[in-house]
Coordinates of C-alpha atoms in Angstrom, one line a residue:
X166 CA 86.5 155.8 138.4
X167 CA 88.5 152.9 139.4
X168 CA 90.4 152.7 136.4
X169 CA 92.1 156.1 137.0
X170 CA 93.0 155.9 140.6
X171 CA 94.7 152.8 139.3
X172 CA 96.4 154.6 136.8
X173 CA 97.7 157.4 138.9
X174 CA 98.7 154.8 141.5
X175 CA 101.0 152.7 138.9
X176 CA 102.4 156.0 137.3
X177 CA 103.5 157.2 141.0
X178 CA 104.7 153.4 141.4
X179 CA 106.8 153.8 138.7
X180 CA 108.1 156.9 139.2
X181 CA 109.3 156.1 142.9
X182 CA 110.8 152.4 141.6
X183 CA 112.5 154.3 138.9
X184 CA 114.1 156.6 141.6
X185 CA 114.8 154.3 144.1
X186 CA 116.9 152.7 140.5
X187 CA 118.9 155.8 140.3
X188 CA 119.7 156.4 143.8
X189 CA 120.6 152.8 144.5
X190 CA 123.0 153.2 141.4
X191 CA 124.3 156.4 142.6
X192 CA 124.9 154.9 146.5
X193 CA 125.9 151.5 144.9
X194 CA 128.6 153.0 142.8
X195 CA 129.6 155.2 145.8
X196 CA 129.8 152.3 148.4
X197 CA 131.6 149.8 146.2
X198 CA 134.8 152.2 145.8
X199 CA 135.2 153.7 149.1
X200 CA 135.0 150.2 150.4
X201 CA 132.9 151.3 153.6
X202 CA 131.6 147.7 153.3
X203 CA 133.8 144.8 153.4
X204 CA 131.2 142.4 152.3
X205 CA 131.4 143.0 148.1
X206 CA 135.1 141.2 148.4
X207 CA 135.5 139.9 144.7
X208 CA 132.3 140.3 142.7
X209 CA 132.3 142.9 140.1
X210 CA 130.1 146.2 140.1
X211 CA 128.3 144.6 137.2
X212 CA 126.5 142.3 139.0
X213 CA 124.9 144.1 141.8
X214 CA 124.0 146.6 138.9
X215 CA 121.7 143.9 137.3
X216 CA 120.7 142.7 140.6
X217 CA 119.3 146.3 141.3
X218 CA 118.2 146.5 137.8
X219 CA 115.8 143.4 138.3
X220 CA 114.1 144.5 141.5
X221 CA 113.5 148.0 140.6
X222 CA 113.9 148.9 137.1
X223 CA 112.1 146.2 135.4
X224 CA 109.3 146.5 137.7
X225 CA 109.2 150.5 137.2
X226 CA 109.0 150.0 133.4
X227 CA 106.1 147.6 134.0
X228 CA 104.1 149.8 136.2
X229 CA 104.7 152.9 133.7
X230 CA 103.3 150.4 130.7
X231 CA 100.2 149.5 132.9
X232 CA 99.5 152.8 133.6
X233 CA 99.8 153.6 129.4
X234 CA 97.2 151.0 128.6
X235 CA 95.0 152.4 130.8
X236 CA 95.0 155.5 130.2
X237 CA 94.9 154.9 126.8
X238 CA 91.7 153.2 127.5
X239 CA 90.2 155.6 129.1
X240 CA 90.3 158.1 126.8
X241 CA 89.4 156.3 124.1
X242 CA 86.2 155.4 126.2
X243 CA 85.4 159.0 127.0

């Protein structure tokens, strides 16, 4: 029982990291070249991409493989 409310609570984790990814690319791209911040000055796009990319994505892709293994496991127990 435990097992898949775990499961359904990493697969919506994921799913909501892995949106907020997309958004923040959309918004970051968006942001960066109508300059309505003055703080980015000289650091290129890149960067805050793979800033952005290590707080959300990778944790999104961990969550969806969590919620993989478990569910593997419990089918393969029932």
């Amino acid at each position: 029982m435990m097992k898949s409310i775990l499961y359904k609570v990493l697969l919506a984790a994921g799913i909501v990291l892995l949106i907020c990814f997309l958004g923040g690319l959309m918004y970051l791209r968006y942001d960066y070249y109508t300059n309505t911040l003055p703080s980015y000055n000289s650091t290129p796009l890149s960067v805050y991409y793979l800033i952005h990319g290590v707080i959300f994505l990778i944790p999104g892709i961990l969550c969806f493989i969590m919620s993989m293994i478990l569910r593997s496991k419990l089918k393969n127990k029932s």
